Amino acid sequence: MTRGVWAAPGRVNIIGEHTDYNGGYALPIALPQVVRCAAATETDGRVRVTSRQHPGERIDVAVAELGRASVAGWARYPLGVVYEFQRRGHGIPGVTLELDGAVPIGAGLSSSAAVECAVALALRDLFDLPVRVPELIDIARTAENDYVGAPTGSLDQSAAMLCTAGHALFLDFGKGDHEQVAFDLAGAGLELLVIDTDTPHRMVDGEYARRRQQCEAAATALGVATLREVADPRAVDTLVDPLLRRRARHVVTENARVLAVADALHTGADPRTIGPVLTVAHASLRDDFEVSTPQLDTAVTTALAAGALGARMVGGGFGGSMVALTERGATEPIAEEVEKRFRDCGFAAPKWFVALPSPGARRIS
């Protein structure tokens, strides 16, 4: 029996929401919070999965039955990765997976991708499989799309696998390229505040898929393969359907915002200049893409009123977290103002932390 422990991080996206499946750009960082996967080889043709976050549940499925398994809920994420390896011809003779996650669940910080990538890396290493990182990313994404049923792009898995400490990850989904971009907020006296609004989002409830379908319809109406090909926001004004016009406008302008932020970081501009870009991105997600919530809007407006340099919802939306660019020393007071505002509104108490650009997936023992 061979065993080990692997870890993959959650992520927070500085800028670039709903751009990945449109062939566009994004700029995430990995979080210090990770999902750990303690894995061991087996030879009995079965997959056994447990999670410290789901005590008392033990999933035991034959590898040969994974394609027909009726297992629901959290276990479909790791099982989907095992199934995708098997489906691609990378034989898995049996494995035990013990998961323990510190990435907040349902917070829009990619806890699911962290599970998938920790398991994918563990399987590759345990069984010495000839699978390079780009295919690991694709395996993890396909597991989420096809086995779980969440039609996401590959941003989350790419961030979990490719991010490095001290850097943001510039992703070009149209070309399949990526680049590490130095991201030193501390050196400028700044911090990146993340506030989990405790309104769990769900990618499989149909709304995320509907946004993707609307983007595809907008691209077709504009005569392009993906909205990434539309560089001029004025081009979307030719769309007759006002709903498709709003959806396309968000994607096209969001791509421009990613390029602007990446350029600012590349050229050594004061990171404070990206704050207003974050705020404009939130308005776009709220008004054009319609994926925000009252809690997210309240967190953003309260943080800005309390002195944040910029703020926006982060992730796919319909709940989850917001991110704010803050002066060091102002972070905690801003978070406390959001907590107070949530109490006044009768919302659930939010949770907060400071995001630090951290390493991607790796073996830890």
Short mmCIF file of N, CA and C in Angstrom, two decimals, residues 3-74:
data_model
loop_
_atom_site.label_atom_id
_atom_site.label_comp_id
_atom_site.label_asym_id
_atom_site.label_seq_id
_atom_site.Cartn_x
_atom_site.Cartn_y
_atom_site.Cartn_z
N ARG A 3 0.78 5.48 0.36
CA ARG A 3 -0.10 6.52 0.90
C ARG A 3 0.62 7.85 0.93
N GLY A 4 -0.16 8.92 1.13
CA GLY A 4 0.40 10.26 1.25
C GLY A 4 -0.71 11.26 1.51
N VAL A 5 -0.31 12.53 1.63
CA VAL A 5 -1.28 13.60 1.86
C VAL A 5 -1.02 14.71 0.85
N TRP A 6 -2.06 15.17 0.21
CA TRP A 6 -1.99 16.24 -0.78
C TRP A 6 -2.91 17.38 -0.37
N ALA A 7 -2.64 18.57 -0.86
CA ALA A 7 -3.46 19.73 -0.52
C ALA A 7 -3.69 20.58 -1.76
N ALA A 8 -4.87 21.17 -1.85
CA ALA A 8 -5.17 22.13 -2.91
C ALA A 8 -5.95 23.29 -2.29
N PRO A 9 -5.68 24.52 -2.75
CA PRO A 9 -6.28 25.69 -2.10
C PRO A 9 -7.61 26.11 -2.70
N GLY A 10 -8.35 26.89 -1.92
CA GLY A 10 -9.43 27.67 -2.48
C GLY A 10 -8.83 28.85 -3.23
N ARG A 11 -9.68 29.68 -3.81
CA ARG A 11 -9.19 30.84 -4.54
C ARG A 11 -10.13 32.01 -4.31
N VAL A 12 -9.57 33.20 -4.47
CA VAL A 12 -10.39 34.40 -4.57
C VAL A 12 -9.97 35.09 -5.86
N ASN A 13 -10.93 35.56 -6.59
CA ASN A 13 -10.67 36.17 -7.89
C ASN A 13 -10.54 37.68 -7.71
N ILE A 14 -9.40 38.22 -8.03
CA ILE A 14 -9.26 39.68 -7.95
C ILE A 14 -10.24 40.33 -8.93
N ILE A 15 -10.29 39.79 -10.14
CA ILE A 15 -11.18 40.32 -11.18
C ILE A 15 -11.35 39.25 -12.25
N GLY A 16 -12.52 39.22 -12.87
CA GLY A 16 -12.74 38.28 -13.98
C GLY A 16 -13.77 37.21 -13.66
N GLU A 17 -15.05 37.62 -13.49
CA GLU A 17 -16.11 36.66 -13.18
C GLU A 17 -16.93 36.34 -14.43
N HIS A 18 -17.22 35.06 -14.60
CA HIS A 18 -18.03 34.55 -15.72
C HIS A 18 -17.35 34.82 -17.06
N THR A 19 -16.04 34.92 -17.04
CA THR A 19 -15.29 35.10 -18.28
C THR A 19 -14.66 33.81 -18.77
N ASP A 20 -14.45 32.85 -17.89
CA ASP A 20 -13.70 31.65 -18.29
C ASP A 20 -14.43 30.86 -19.36
N TYR A 21 -15.72 30.61 -19.17
CA TYR A 21 -16.45 29.82 -20.17
C TYR A 21 -16.79 30.64 -21.41
N ASN A 22 -16.44 31.92 -21.38
CA ASN A 22 -16.58 32.77 -22.56
C ASN A 22 -15.25 33.01 -23.28
N GLY A 23 -14.23 32.21 -22.92
CA GLY A 23 -12.94 32.32 -23.58
C GLY A 23 -12.16 33.55 -23.23
N GLY A 24 -12.48 34.18 -22.08
CA GLY A 24 -11.88 35.45 -21.74
C GLY A 24 -10.70 35.37 -20.79
N TYR A 25 -10.64 36.32 -19.86
CA TYR A 25 -9.49 36.47 -18.98
C TYR A 25 -9.94 36.48 -17.52
N ALA A 26 -9.02 36.12 -16.62
CA ALA A 26 -9.30 36.20 -15.19
C ALA A 26 -7.99 36.36 -14.44
N LEU A 27 -8.09 36.81 -13.19
CA LEU A 27 -6.90 37.10 -12.39
C LEU A 27 -7.13 36.67 -10.94
N PRO A 28 -7.05 35.36 -10.65
CA PRO A 28 -7.26 34.88 -9.28
C PRO A 28 -5.96 34.78 -8.49
N ILE A 29 -6.11 34.63 -7.18
CA ILE A 29 -5.01 34.20 -6.31
C ILE A 29 -5.50 32.99 -5.53
N ALA A 30 -4.55 32.13 -5.14
CA ALA A 30 -4.88 31.00 -4.27
C ALA A 30 -4.92 31.49 -2.83
N LEU A 31 -5.77 30.87 -2.03
CA LEU A 31 -5.91 31.21 -0.61
C LEU A 31 -5.04 30.31 0.26
N PRO A 32 -4.73 30.75 1.47
CA PRO A 32 -4.02 29.87 2.40
C PRO A 32 -4.86 28.66 2.82
N GLN A 33 -6.19 28.83 2.81
CA GLN A 33 -7.08 27.74 3.19
C GLN A 33 -7.06 26.64 2.12
N VAL A 34 -6.90 25.41 2.55
CA VAL A 34 -6.78 24.29 1.62
C VAL A 34 -7.72 23.16 1.98
N VAL A 35 -7.92 22.26 1.04
CA VAL A 35 -8.51 20.94 1.27
C VAL A 35 -7.37 19.94 1.26
N ARG A 36 -7.30 19.14 2.31
CA ARG A 36 -6.29 18.08 2.39
C ARG A 36 -6.93 16.75 2.01
N CYS A 37 -6.17 15.97 1.28
CA CYS A 37 -6.62 14.63 0.88
C CYS A 37 -5.55 13.63 1.29
N ALA A 38 -5.85 12.83 2.31
CA ALA A 38 -5.00 11.70 2.68
C ALA A 38 -5.47 10.51 1.87
N ALA A 39 -4.59 9.98 1.04
CA ALA A 39 -5.00 8.93 0.10
C ALA A 39 -4.09 7.72 0.21
N ALA A 40 -4.66 6.56 -0.06
CA ALA A 40 -3.91 5.31 -0.02
C ALA A 40 -4.39 4.40 -1.13
N THR A 41 -3.45 3.69 -1.75
CA THR A 41 -3.80 2.75 -2.81
C THR A 41 -4.49 1.53 -2.22
N GLU A 42 -5.40 0.97 -3.00
CA GLU A 42 -6.06 -0.29 -2.68
C GLU A 42 -6.01 -1.17 -3.93
N THR A 43 -6.31 -2.45 -3.76
CA THR A 43 -6.27 -3.37 -4.90
C THR A 43 -7.58 -4.13 -5.07
N ASP A 44 -8.63 -3.68 -4.36
CA ASP A 44 -9.89 -4.42 -4.37
C ASP A 44 -10.93 -3.82 -5.30
N GLY A 45 -10.53 -2.85 -6.12
CA GLY A 45 -11.46 -2.29 -7.10
C GLY A 45 -12.53 -1.39 -6.51
N ARG A 46 -12.29 -0.82 -5.34
CA ARG A 46 -13.30 0.02 -4.70
C ARG A 46 -12.72 1.40 -4.34
N VAL A 47 -13.61 2.39 -4.28
CA VAL A 47 -13.26 3.74 -3.84
C VAL A 47 -13.98 3.99 -2.52
N ARG A 48 -13.20 4.34 -1.52
CA ARG A 48 -13.79 4.67 -0.21
C ARG A 48 -13.45 6.12 0.10
N VAL A 49 -14.48 6.89 0.46
CA VAL A 49 -14.31 8.33 0.69
C VAL A 49 -14.95 8.72 2.01
N THR A 50 -14.20 9.47 2.81
CA THR A 50 -14.75 10.08 4.02
C THR A 50 -14.34 11.55 4.04
N SER A 51 -15.05 12.33 4.84
CA SER A 51 -14.75 13.75 4.98
C SER A 51 -14.93 14.15 6.43
N ARG A 52 -13.96 14.87 6.95
CA ARG A 52 -14.06 15.35 8.32
C ARG A 52 -15.22 16.32 8.47
N GLN A 53 -15.63 16.96 7.37
CA GLN A 53 -16.75 17.89 7.42
C GLN A 53 -18.10 17.18 7.35
N HIS A 54 -18.08 15.89 7.11
CA HIS A 54 -19.32 15.10 7.06
C HIS A 54 -19.12 13.85 7.92
N PRO A 55 -18.98 14.01 9.24
CA PRO A 55 -18.69 12.87 10.11
C PRO A 55 -19.81 11.83 10.07
N GLY A 56 -19.40 10.58 10.12
CA GLY A 56 -20.37 9.49 10.11
C GLY A 56 -20.76 9.02 8.72
N GLU A 57 -20.37 9.77 7.67
CA GLU A 57 -20.68 9.34 6.30
C GLU A 57 -19.44 8.68 5.70
N ARG A 58 -19.64 7.47 5.21
CA ARG A 58 -18.53 6.74 4.56
C ARG A 58 -19.05 6.19 3.25
N ILE A 59 -18.48 6.68 2.18
CA ILE A 59 -18.92 6.27 0.84
C ILE A 59 -18.02 5.14 0.36
N ASP A 60 -18.63 4.08 -0.13
CA ASP A 60 -17.89 2.90 -0.60
C ASP A 60 -18.53 2.44 -1.91
N VAL A 61 -17.82 2.64 -3.02
CA VAL A 61 -18.36 2.35 -4.34
C VAL A 61 -17.33 1.58 -5.15
N ALA A 62 -17.77 0.60 -5.92
CA ALA A 62 -16.88 -0.10 -6.83
C ALA A 62 -16.46 0.83 -7.95
N VAL A 63 -15.18 0.82 -8.31
CA VAL A 63 -14.70 1.68 -9.39
C VAL A 63 -15.50 1.42 -10.67
N ALA A 64 -15.79 0.18 -10.94
CA ALA A 64 -16.52 -0.19 -12.15
C ALA A 64 -17.95 0.33 -12.16
N GLU A 65 -18.48 0.69 -10.98
CA GLU A 65 -19.87 1.14 -10.88
C GLU A 65 -19.98 2.66 -10.80
N LEU A 66 -18.86 3.39 -10.85
CA LEU A 66 -18.91 4.84 -10.65
C LEU A 66 -19.80 5.54 -11.68
N GLY A 67 -19.80 5.07 -12.90
CA GLY A 67 -20.61 5.71 -13.93
C GLY A 67 -22.09 5.59 -13.67
N ARG A 68 -22.49 4.63 -12.84
CA ARG A 68 -23.91 4.42 -12.54
C ARG A 68 -24.25 4.69 -11.07
N ALA A 69 -23.28 5.12 -10.30
CA ALA A 69 -23.48 5.31 -8.87
C ALA A 69 -24.49 6.42 -8.60
N SER A 70 -25.38 6.17 -7.65
CA SER A 70 -26.43 7.15 -7.31
C SER A 70 -26.06 8.02 -6.11
N VAL A 71 -24.80 8.03 -5.76
CA VAL A 71 -24.34 8.83 -4.63
C VAL A 71 -24.62 10.31 -4.92
N ALA A 72 -25.16 11.02 -3.92
CA ALA A 72 -25.48 12.44 -4.08
C ALA A 72 -24.63 13.28 -3.13
N GLY A 73 -24.66 14.59 -3.36
CA GLY A 73 -24.03 15.50 -2.41
C GLY A 73 -22.52 15.62 -2.56
N TRP A 74 -21.86 15.91 -1.45
CA TRP A 74 -20.43 16.25 -1.43
C TRP A 74 -19.55 15.19 -2.06
#
